[in-house]
Amino acid sequence: MPAQFTLSRARLDPAALGCLLADDSCGALVAFEGRVRNHNEGRPVVRLEYEGYEALAVKEGTKVVNEALARFRIEHAGCVHRLGPLALGEVAVWAGVSAHHRDEAFAACRYIIDEVKARVPIWKKEFYADGDSGWVNCNIR
Amino acid sequence: MPAQFTLSRARLDPAALGCLLADDSCGALVAFEGRVRNHNEGRPVVRLEYEGYEALAVKEGTKVVNEALARFRIEHAGCVHRLGPLALGEVAVWAGVSAHHRDEAFAACRYIIDEVKARVPIWKKEFYADGDSGWVNCNIR
Amino acid sequence: MARVRVEYFAVLRERAGCREEELDTQAGSARALFAELEARHGFPRLPSLQVAINEEFRDWDSPVSDGDTIVFIPPVAGG
Amino acid sequence: MARVRVEYFAVLRERAGCREEELDTQAGSARALFAELEARHGFPRLPSLQVAINEEFRDWDSPVSDGDTIVFIPPVAGG
């Protein structure tokens, strides 16, 4: 795995990404794909746009993946996040982990996706079927 | 997903299998791949052979996947297991789950792979670098 | 006396030297049938063993009846 | 007086009407700088907000110095 966290404006290819983690010593590979859903909190969604503070996003995402490599007994790990406009069903984020055993692979994959969602400066704008749009988690109080 | 648990003598294609679970309502897809490792309990492994009691394996595997669909809030789930000779690095088993939310997808995928390994009548013969071979878990007492 | 078919897999197939056999037995249960075959084929002692009759996991005390297909299931090791 | 660059993303970018601006400020901290810009651009009240200076997450009490690049980070929503 050359880079542990990257951003992409092109479609993700989970199969190719999984191959980067393959290794004859690894019995287990766990991969997570976050896809664009056609609804959120009850509202029909038609498309999304992701925006990132790219320099810090790559730094923080790389930190997350390195934390996973340090905390869990895993061999390889990586994560890629899309930026720009996405259609329904497209893969917005991919995280994958390979390990000798599945316990650690599941735990590390979960750690990466949870931390990336919580910490990496990427924002999602949803466009709804009724023509409205909004930045997720930025509801004005 | 036409069949929830199948056996295959041909190579598995995780990307194609993942596509069977895709659905615009599902934000999360978790997939597990079990690959042939080059070692087991400290012994170098050069290849494997899987044998199955096919009729009962399909029955029991389908039961496991249906249990996951009933116990977790998930949309689609499937599992495929290889039979016959496998080379190092090949995917021996694939399990995938799609759901609206990742919590349930992770838990259900874990459930399926754990139960399949514990309950489905499939046996693994390992061939070691020293020319020896043995059925895993069948050590004579 | 019941005529049954026994199928063998994995380590038991290798020890029996065949994938299946038909035989007449007076065994009153799956357990008794296994004891009979274990003695004949010299099966190894396994860490655990299950039995299936007609493609269903069954209790070792289950009777074996004419026409049944019986499979003894060594410890599984999928994945 | 410090000359700093501020970059805006997402909801703050839309409200500011620009991706970045350079400005002279006498603000003694990131918090004071945000208050100044909030008033000028009419930023919305957000459920949470972080600040980064020169590509590092920093404390709100951190000073802002000449040449710094400052980014105010609305609630993230990756994945």
Short mmCIF file of C-alpha atoms in Angstrom, two decimals:
data_model
loop_
_atom_site.label_atom_id
_atom_site.label_comp_id
_atom_site.label_asym_id
_atom_site.label_seq_id
_atom_site.Cartn_x
_atom_site.Cartn_y
_atom_site.Cartn_z
CA MET A 1 0.00 0.00 0.00
CA PRO A 2 1.90 3.08 -1.18
CA ALA A 3 -0.21 5.76 0.52
CA GLN A 4 -2.43 5.00 3.48
CA PHE A 5 -5.02 7.72 3.02
CA THR A 6 -5.83 9.43 -0.24
CA LEU A 7 -8.49 11.63 -1.78
CA SER A 8 -9.92 10.96 -5.22
CA ARG A 9 -12.06 12.90 -7.67
CA ALA A 10 -12.41 9.78 -9.83
CA ARG A 11 -14.63 6.76 -9.17
CA LEU A 12 -13.22 4.27 -6.66
CA ASP A 13 -12.44 0.70 -7.68
CA PRO A 14 -12.82 -1.41 -4.51
CA ALA A 15 -11.40 -4.52 -6.20
CA ALA A 16 -8.20 -2.74 -7.19
CA LEU A 17 -7.93 -1.17 -3.75
CA GLY A 18 -8.37 -4.57 -2.08
CA CYS A 19 -5.55 -5.97 -4.20
CA LEU A 20 -3.17 -3.42 -2.73
CA LEU A 21 -3.72 -5.05 0.66
CA ALA A 22 -3.27 -8.63 -0.52
CA ASP A 23 -0.35 -10.54 0.89
CA ASP A 24 0.20 -14.30 1.14
CA SER A 25 0.67 -13.99 4.89
CA CYS A 26 -2.80 -12.50 5.40
CA GLY A 27 -5.75 -14.78 5.91
CA ALA A 28 -8.33 -12.06 6.39
CA LEU A 29 -9.37 -8.97 4.48
CA VAL A 30 -12.20 -6.75 5.68
CA ALA A 31 -13.39 -3.91 3.50
CA PHE A 32 -15.97 -1.21 4.10
CA GLU A 33 -17.69 0.76 1.35
CA GLY A 34 -19.74 3.83 2.15
CA ARG A 35 -22.14 4.49 -0.70
CA VAL A 36 -24.38 7.41 -1.54
CA ARG A 37 -27.83 6.57 -0.22
CA ASN A 38 -31.06 7.73 -1.80
CA HIS A 39 -32.31 9.03 1.55
CA ASN A 40 -31.08 10.64 4.77
CA GLU A 41 -33.15 11.20 7.87
CA GLY A 42 -36.30 10.56 5.89
CA ARG A 43 -35.55 12.95 3.00
CA PRO A 44 -35.05 11.65 -0.55
CA VAL A 45 -31.53 12.50 -1.74
CA VAL A 46 -30.72 12.78 -5.46
CA ARG A 47 -26.99 13.53 -5.38
CA LEU A 48 -24.13 14.62 -3.13
CA GLU A 49 -21.12 16.84 -3.19
CA TYR A 50 -18.06 16.34 -1.01
CA GLU A 51 -15.65 19.14 -0.26
CA GLY A 52 -12.39 18.68 1.65
CA TYR A 53 -9.69 20.76 3.25
CA GLU A 54 -7.33 18.58 1.30
CA ALA A 55 -3.97 19.17 2.98
CA LEU A 56 -5.30 18.60 6.48
CA ALA A 57 -7.65 15.81 5.37
CA VAL A 58 -4.73 13.78 4.03
CA LYS A 59 -2.69 14.47 7.18
CA GLU A 60 -5.49 13.51 9.54
CA GLY A 61 -6.61 10.51 7.48
CA THR A 62 -3.05 9.20 7.35
CA LYS A 63 -2.83 9.63 11.12
CA VAL A 64 -6.00 7.56 11.57
CA VAL A 65 -4.68 4.72 9.40
CA ASN A 66 -1.34 4.77 11.20
CA GLU A 67 -3.15 4.62 14.55
CA ALA A 68 -4.98 1.51 13.34
CA LEU A 69 -1.70 -0.07 12.24
CA ALA A 70 -0.24 0.63 15.70
CA ARG A 71 -3.24 -0.44 17.79
CA PHE A 72 -4.27 -3.63 16.04
CA ARG A 73 -2.32 -6.68 14.92
CA ILE A 74 -2.87 -6.04 11.22
CA GLU A 75 -0.59 -6.11 8.21
CA HIS A 76 -1.91 -3.50 5.79
CA ALA A 77 -4.58 -0.81 5.85
CA GLY A 78 -5.79 1.94 3.61
CA CYS A 79 -8.61 4.39 3.08
CA VAL A 80 -9.71 6.51 0.12
CA HIS A 81 -12.35 9.24 0.17
CA ARG A 82 -14.06 10.78 -2.85
CA LEU A 83 -14.35 14.52 -3.39
CA GLY A 84 -16.60 16.43 -5.78
CA PRO A 85 -20.04 15.49 -7.11
CA LEU A 86 -21.30 11.91 -6.60
CA ALA A 87 -24.33 10.11 -7.93
CA LEU A 88 -26.56 7.70 -5.99
CA GLY A 89 -24.91 4.34 -5.33
CA GLU A 90 -21.36 5.56 -5.91
CA VAL A 91 -18.71 4.63 -3.37
CA ALA A 92 -17.91 7.73 -1.30
CA VAL A 93 -15.38 6.12 1.00
CA TRP A 94 -13.51 2.83 1.05
CA ALA A 95 -11.54 1.41 3.96
CA GLY A 96 -9.73 -1.92 3.89
CA VAL A 97 -7.58 -3.92 6.28
CA SER A 98 -5.69 -7.18 5.88
CA ALA A 99 -4.47 -9.25 8.81
CA HIS A 100 -3.47 -12.74 9.78
CA HIS A 101 -6.71 -13.17 11.71
CA ARG A 102 -10.20 -11.80 11.23
CA ASP A 103 -10.78 -10.41 14.74
CA GLU A 104 -8.16 -7.75 14.27
CA ALA A 105 -9.16 -7.06 10.67
CA PHE A 106 -12.79 -6.34 11.63
CA ALA A 107 -11.82 -4.17 14.61
CA ALA A 108 -9.25 -2.14 12.67
CA CYS A 109 -11.53 -1.55 9.69
CA ARG A 110 -14.24 -0.34 12.02
CA TYR A 111 -11.77 1.94 13.82
CA ILE A 112 -10.62 3.53 10.58
CA ILE A 113 -14.05 4.30 9.19
CA ASP A 114 -15.33 5.63 12.55
CA GLU A 115 -12.34 7.90 13.07
CA VAL A 116 -12.23 9.11 9.48
CA LYS A 117 -15.89 10.10 9.65
CA ALA A 118 -15.39 11.87 12.98
CA ARG A 119 -12.06 13.63 12.39
CA VAL A 120 -11.14 14.15 8.75
CA PRO A 121 -12.11 17.63 7.44
CA ILE A 122 -14.47 16.60 4.66
CA TRP A 123 -17.96 18.00 4.27
CA LYS A 124 -21.02 16.61 2.55
CA LYS A 125 -23.69 18.66 0.82
CA GLU A 126 -26.90 16.78 0.08
CA PHE A 127 -29.23 17.73 -2.74
CA TYR A 128 -32.80 16.68 -2.08
CA ALA A 129 -35.58 15.63 -4.38
CA ASP A 130 -37.56 18.80 -3.53
CA GLY A 131 -34.76 21.04 -4.89
CA ASP A 132 -33.46 21.98 -1.43
CA SER A 133 -29.89 21.29 -0.35
CA GLY A 134 -27.87 21.40 2.83
CA TRP A 135 -24.52 20.72 4.49
CA VAL A 136 -24.83 17.62 6.65
CA ASN A 137 -24.28 18.20 10.42
CA CYS A 138 -24.25 21.96 9.89
CA ASN A 139 -27.84 22.65 10.80
CA ILE A 140 -28.07 26.19 12.01
CA ARG A 141 -29.08 26.53 15.65
CA MET B 1 -28.85 -11.61 -4.39
CA PRO B 2 -30.33 -14.71 -6.02
CA ALA B 3 -28.86 -17.35 -3.66
CA GLN B 4 -27.64 -16.50 -0.18
CA PHE B 5 -25.04 -19.21 0.22
CA THR B 6 -23.29 -21.00 -2.60
CA LEU B 7 -20.30 -23.21 -3.21
CA SER B 8 -17.89 -22.61 -6.06
CA ARG B 9 -15.11 -24.59 -7.72
CA ALA B 10 -14.13 -21.50 -9.74
CA ARG B 11 -12.21 -18.46 -8.50
CA LEU B 12 -14.30 -15.93 -6.59
CA ASP B 13 -14.74 -12.38 -7.88
CA PRO B 14 -15.32 -10.21 -4.79
CA ALA B 15 -16.15 -7.13 -6.91
CA ALA B 16 -18.90 -8.95 -8.78
CA LEU B 17 -20.20 -10.45 -5.54
CA GLY B 18 -20.27 -7.01 -3.90
CA CYS B 19 -22.32 -5.66 -6.81
CA LEU B 20 -25.05 -8.20 -6.06
CA LEU B 21 -25.55 -6.48 -2.71
CA ALA B 22 -25.61 -2.93 -4.05
CA ASP B 23 -28.80 -0.99 -3.64
CA ASP B 24 -29.38 2.77 -3.64
CA SER B 25 -30.98 2.56 -0.21
CA CYS B 26 -27.84 1.07 1.36
CA GLY B 27 -25.17 3.37 2.68
CA ALA B 28 -22.86 0.66 4.00
CA LEU B 29 -21.32 -2.45 2.55
CA VAL B 30 -18.99 -4.65 4.61
CA ALA B 31 -17.20 -7.54 2.96
CA PHE B 32 -14.93 -10.21 4.37
CA GLU B 33 -12.47 -12.23 2.30
CA GLY B 34 -10.75 -15.26 3.76
CA ARG B 35 -7.61 -15.98 1.79
CA VAL B 36 -5.22 -18.92 1.71
CA ARG B 37 -2.33 -18.02 4.01
CA ASN B 38 1.23 -19.20 3.51
CA HIS B 39 1.39 -20.43 7.11
CA ASN B 40 -0.76 -21.98 9.84
CA GLU B 41 0.29 -22.46 13.44
CA GLY B 42 3.89 -21.84 12.49
CA ARG B 43 4.04 -24.29 9.55
CA PRO B 44 4.63 -23.07 6.00
CA VAL B 45 1.63 -23.96 3.81
CA VAL B 46 2.00 -24.32 0.03
CA ARG B 47 -1.59 -25.09 -1.00
CA LEU B 48 -4.98 -26.16 0.29
CA GLU B 49 -7.83 -28.39 -0.62
CA TYR B 50 -11.41 -27.86 0.52
CA GLU B 51 -13.94 -30.65 0.58
CA GLY B 52 -17.62 -30.18 1.41
CA TYR B 53 -20.68 -32.25 2.16
CA GLU B 54 -22.35 -30.12 -0.46
CA ALA B 55 -26.06 -30.69 0.13
CA LEU B 56 -25.83 -30.04 3.86
CA ALA B 57 -23.27 -27.25 3.45
CA VAL B 58 -25.65 -25.27 1.24
CA LYS B 59 -28.53 -25.91 3.63
CA GLU B 60 -26.59 -24.87 6.72
CA GLY B 61 -24.88 -21.91 5.03
CA THR B 62 -28.24 -20.61 3.79
CA LYS B 63 -29.59 -20.98 7.32
CA VAL B 64 -26.71 -18.86 8.66
CA VAL B 65 -27.30 -16.08 6.14
CA ASN B 66 -31.04 -16.11 6.83
CA GLU B 67 -30.32 -15.88 10.56
CA ALA B 68 -28.20 -12.78 9.89
CA LEU B 69 -31.01 -11.24 7.81
CA ALA B 70 -33.43 -11.87 10.67
CA ARG B 71 -31.19 -10.75 13.56
CA PHE B 72 -29.69 -7.58 12.14
CA ARG B 73 -31.18 -4.56 10.40
CA ILE B 74 -29.56 -5.28 7.08
CA GLU B 75 -30.81 -5.28 3.51
CA HIS B 76 -28.83 -7.94 1.66
CA ALA B 77 -26.31 -10.61 2.59
CA GLY B 78 -24.48 -13.42 0.89
CA CYS B 79 -21.65 -15.85 1.30
CA VAL B 80 -19.71 -18.04 -1.14
CA HIS B 81 -17.21 -20.77 -0.25
CA ARG B 82 -14.67 -22.36 -2.57
CA LEU B 83 -14.23 -26.12 -2.92
CA GLY B 84 -11.36 -28.06 -4.47
CA PRO B 85 -7.69 -27.12 -4.72
CA LEU B 86 -6.63 -23.54 -3.93
CA ALA B 87 -3.33 -21.74 -4.33
CA LEU B 88 -1.82 -19.27 -1.85
CA GLY B 89 -3.56 -15.92 -1.80
CA GLU B 90 -6.77 -17.17 -3.39
CA VAL B 91 -10.07 -16.19 -1.80
CA ALA B 92 -11.46 -19.25 0.00
CA VAL B 93 -14.56 -17.60 1.40
CA TRP B 94 -16.36 -14.32 0.80
CA ALA B 95 -19.12 -12.85 2.95
CA GLY B 96 -20.80 -9.53 2.26
CA VAL B 97 -23.57 -7.48 3.83
CA SER B 98 -25.24 -4.24 2.81
CA ALA B 99 -27.27 -2.11 5.19
CA HIS B 100 -28.52 1.39 5.73
CA HIS B 101 -26.02 1.88 8.54
CA ARG B 102 -22.54 0.51 9.18
CA ASP B 103 -23.06 -0.81 12.72
CA GLU B 104 -25.42 -3.47 11.54
CA ALA B 105 -23.38 -4.26 8.42
CA PHE B 106 -20.23 -4.93 10.46
CA ALA B 107 -22.05 -7.04 13.05
CA ALA B 108 -23.91 -9.12 10.48
CA CYS B 109 -20.84 -9.77 8.33
CA ARG B 110 -18.96 -10.91 11.42
CA TYR B 111 -21.87 -13.16 12.42
CA ILE B 112 -22.00 -14.83 9.02
CA ILE B 113 -18.31 -15.62 8.76
CA ASP B 114 -18.10 -16.86 12.37
CA GLU B 115 -21.12 -19.14 12.02
CA VAL B 116 -20.14 -20.44 8.59
CA LYS B 117 -16.71 -21.41 9.87
CA ALA B 118 -18.19 -23.10 12.92
CA ARG B 119 -21.18 -24.89 11.42
CA VAL B 120 -20.97 -25.51 7.69
CA PRO B 121 -19.65 -28.99 6.81
CA ILE B 122 -16.56 -28.02 4.86
CA TRP B 123 -13.10 -29.41 5.57
CA LYS B 124 -9.67 -28.03 4.80
CA LYS B 125 -6.60 -30.10 4.01
CA GLU B 126 -3.33 -28.23 4.25
CA PHE B 127 -0.26 -29.23 2.27
CA TYR B 128 2.95 -28.14 3.97
CA ALA B 129 6.33 -27.13 2.59
CA ASP B 130 7.93 -30.27 4.05
CA GLY B 131 5.66 -32.54 1.97
CA ASP B 132 3.39 -33.43 4.89
CA SER B 133 -0.35 -32.74 4.83
CA GLY B 134 -3.24 -32.78 7.25
CA TRP B 135 -6.92 -32.10 7.80
CA VAL B 136 -7.28 -28.95 9.90
CA ASN B 137 -8.94 -29.44 13.33
CA CYS B 138 -8.82 -33.22 12.88
CA ASN B 139 -5.66 -33.88 14.87
CA ILE B 140 -5.79 -37.39 16.14
CA ARG B 141 -5.93 -37.66 19.92
CA MET C 1 -31.96 -55.13 9.93
CA ALA C 2 -31.74 -51.86 7.95
CA ARG C 3 -30.01 -51.21 4.64
CA VAL C 4 -28.34 -47.76 4.79
CA ARG C 5 -25.94 -45.69 2.74
CA VAL C 6 -22.99 -44.08 4.49
CA GLU C 7 -21.04 -41.23 2.88
CA TYR C 8 -17.53 -40.32 3.99
CA PHE C 9 -15.74 -36.99 3.83
CA ALA C 10 -12.29 -35.65 4.55
CA VAL C 11 -10.25 -37.66 7.05
CA LEU C 12 -12.95 -40.36 7.35
CA ARG C 13 -13.10 -40.75 3.56
CA GLU C 14 -9.36 -41.27 3.46
CA ARG C 15 -9.44 -43.83 6.27
CA ALA C 16 -12.44 -45.69 4.87
CA GLY C 17 -10.81 -45.69 1.44
CA CYS C 18 -14.13 -44.89 -0.24
CA ARG C 19 -16.60 -42.04 -0.68
CA GLU C 20 -19.62 -44.13 0.26
CA GLU C 21 -20.81 -47.61 0.97
CA GLU C 22 -24.12 -49.41 1.35
CA LEU C 23 -24.48 -51.81 4.23
CA ASP C 24 -26.93 -53.82 6.30
CA THR C 25 -26.87 -53.01 9.99
CA GLN C 26 -28.62 -53.97 13.19
CA ALA C 27 -27.38 -50.81 14.93
CA GLY C 28 -30.17 -49.22 16.95
CA SER C 29 -28.77 -45.71 16.73
CA ALA C 30 -26.36 -43.51 14.82
CA ARG C 31 -23.93 -43.96 17.71
CA ALA C 32 -24.04 -47.74 17.44
CA LEU C 33 -23.62 -47.59 13.68
CA PHE C 34 -20.54 -45.40 14.05
CA ALA C 35 -19.04 -47.80 16.61
CA GLU C 36 -19.53 -50.65 14.13
CA LEU C 37 -17.83 -48.74 11.29
CA GLU C 38 -15.10 -47.30 13.51
CA ALA C 39 -14.01 -50.82 14.40
CA ARG C 40 -14.15 -51.98 10.80
CA HIS C 41 -12.27 -49.03 9.23
CA GLY C 42 -10.00 -48.06 12.12
CA PHE C 43 -11.20 -44.47 12.23
CA PRO C 44 -9.07 -42.01 14.19
CA ARG C 45 -10.31 -40.49 17.45
CA LEU C 46 -11.42 -36.97 16.52
CA PRO C 47 -11.75 -33.92 18.78
CA SER C 48 -15.46 -33.83 17.91
CA LEU C 49 -17.89 -35.58 15.60
CA GLN C 50 -21.44 -34.88 14.45
CA VAL C 51 -23.88 -36.99 12.52
CA ALA C 52 -26.33 -36.12 9.74
CA ILE C 53 -29.15 -38.37 8.59
CA ASN C 54 -30.78 -37.61 5.25
CA GLU C 55 -29.10 -34.20 5.04
CA GLU C 56 -30.08 -33.03 8.53
CA PHE C 57 -27.89 -32.74 11.60
CA ARG C 58 -29.25 -35.29 14.10
CA ASP C 59 -28.77 -36.51 17.62
CA TRP C 60 -26.45 -39.48 18.16
CA ASP C 61 -29.34 -41.40 19.72
CA SER C 62 -31.40 -41.10 16.53
CA PRO C 63 -32.40 -44.48 15.05
CA VAL C 64 -31.13 -45.47 11.63
CA SER C 65 -33.79 -46.78 9.31
CA ASP C 66 -33.94 -48.63 6.04
CA GLY C 67 -33.02 -46.32 3.15
CA ASP C 68 -31.32 -43.65 5.30
CA THR C 69 -28.23 -41.82 4.12
CA ILE C 70 -25.87 -41.25 7.03
CA VAL C 71 -22.88 -38.91 7.16
CA PHE C 72 -20.41 -38.63 10.02
CA ILE C 73 -19.06 -35.10 10.22
CA PRO C 74 -15.49 -34.53 11.44
CA PRO C 75 -14.60 -31.10 12.90
CA VAL C 76 -15.39 -28.54 10.22
CA ALA C 77 -12.75 -26.09 8.99
CA GLY C 78 -14.23 -23.78 6.41
CA GLY C 79 -12.89 -20.31 5.67
CA MET D 1 -1.06 43.77 13.52
CA ALA D 2 -0.74 40.46 11.64
CA ARG D 3 -1.38 39.73 7.98
CA VAL D 4 -3.05 36.30 7.71
CA ARG D 5 -4.75 34.18 5.11
CA VAL D 6 -8.11 32.61 5.90
CA GLU D 7 -9.50 29.74 3.83
CA TYR D 8 -13.19 28.86 3.86
CA PHE D 9 -14.87 25.53 3.24
CA ALA D 10 -18.40 24.21 2.92
CA VAL D 11 -21.08 26.28 4.67
CA LEU D 12 -18.56 28.97 5.70
CA ARG D 13 -17.29 29.28 2.13
CA GLU D 14 -20.83 29.80 0.89
CA ARG D 15 -21.57 32.41 3.54
CA ALA D 16 -18.27 34.25 3.06
CA GLY D 17 -18.80 34.16 -0.70
CA CYS D 18 -15.13 33.34 -1.29
CA ARG D 19 -12.66 30.46 -0.91
CA GLU D 20 -10.05 32.57 0.85
CA GLU D 21 -9.10 36.07 1.82
CA GLU D 22 -6.04 37.87 3.14
CA LEU D 23 -6.53 40.34 5.93
CA ASP D 24 -4.81 42.39 8.60
CA THR D 25 -5.99 41.65 12.10
CA GLN D 26 -5.26 42.70 15.66
CA ALA D 27 -6.99 39.60 17.01
CA GLY D 28 -4.95 38.06 19.81
CA SER D 29 -6.25 34.54 19.28
CA ALA D 30 -7.99 32.29 16.78
CA ARG D 31 -11.17 32.82 18.80
CA ALA D 32 -10.96 36.60 18.49
CA LEU D 33 -10.24 36.34 14.78
CA PHE D 34 -13.31 34.16 14.26
CA ALA D 35 -15.49 36.62 16.20
CA GLU D 36 -14.25 39.41 13.92
CA LEU D 37 -15.03 37.43 10.74
CA GLU D 38 -18.30 36.05 12.06
CA ALA D 39 -19.57 39.58 12.51
CA ARG D 40 -18.35 40.65 9.09
CA HIS D 41 -19.70 37.68 7.11
CA GLY D 42 -22.73 36.80 9.20
CA PHE D 43 -21.67 33.17 9.72
CA PRO D 44 -24.32 30.77 11.00
CA ARG D 45 -24.13 29.34 14.51
CA LEU D 46 -22.82 25.81 14.06
CA PRO D 47 -23.20 22.79 16.37
CA SER D 48 -19.39 22.71 16.66
CA LEU D 49 -16.38 24.38 15.14
CA GLN D 50 -12.65 23.67 15.14
CA VAL D 51 -9.72 25.74 13.99
CA ALA D 52 -6.56 24.80 12.10
CA ILE D 53 -3.50 27.02 11.80
CA ASN D 54 -0.94 26.17 9.13
CA GLU D 55 -2.51 22.76 8.49
CA GLU D 56 -2.63 21.67 12.15
CA PHE D 57 -5.67 21.46 14.43
CA ARG D 58 -5.08 24.07 17.16
CA ASP D 59 -6.60 25.36 20.35
CA TRP D 60 -8.95 28.36 20.10
CA ASP D 61 -6.64 30.30 22.40
CA SER D 62 -3.71 29.94 19.99
CA PRO D 63 -2.30 33.26 18.80
CA VAL D 64 -2.48 34.17 15.13
CA SER D 65 0.77 35.43 13.67
CA ASP D 66 1.90 37.20 10.56
CA GLY D 67 1.90 34.80 7.60
CA ASP D 68 -0.40 32.21 9.20
CA THR D 69 -3.02 30.34 7.18
CA ILE D 70 -6.14 29.85 9.26
CA VAL D 71 -9.05 27.52 8.53
CA PHE D 72 -12.27 27.32 10.53
CA ILE D 73 -13.64 23.80 10.38
CA PRO D 74 -17.43 23.25 10.48
CA PRO D 75 -18.75 19.86 11.68
CA VAL D 76 -17.19 17.25 9.41
CA ALA D 77 -19.35 14.78 7.50
CA GLY D 78 -17.16 12.39 5.55
CA GLY D 79 -18.25 8.92 4.52
#
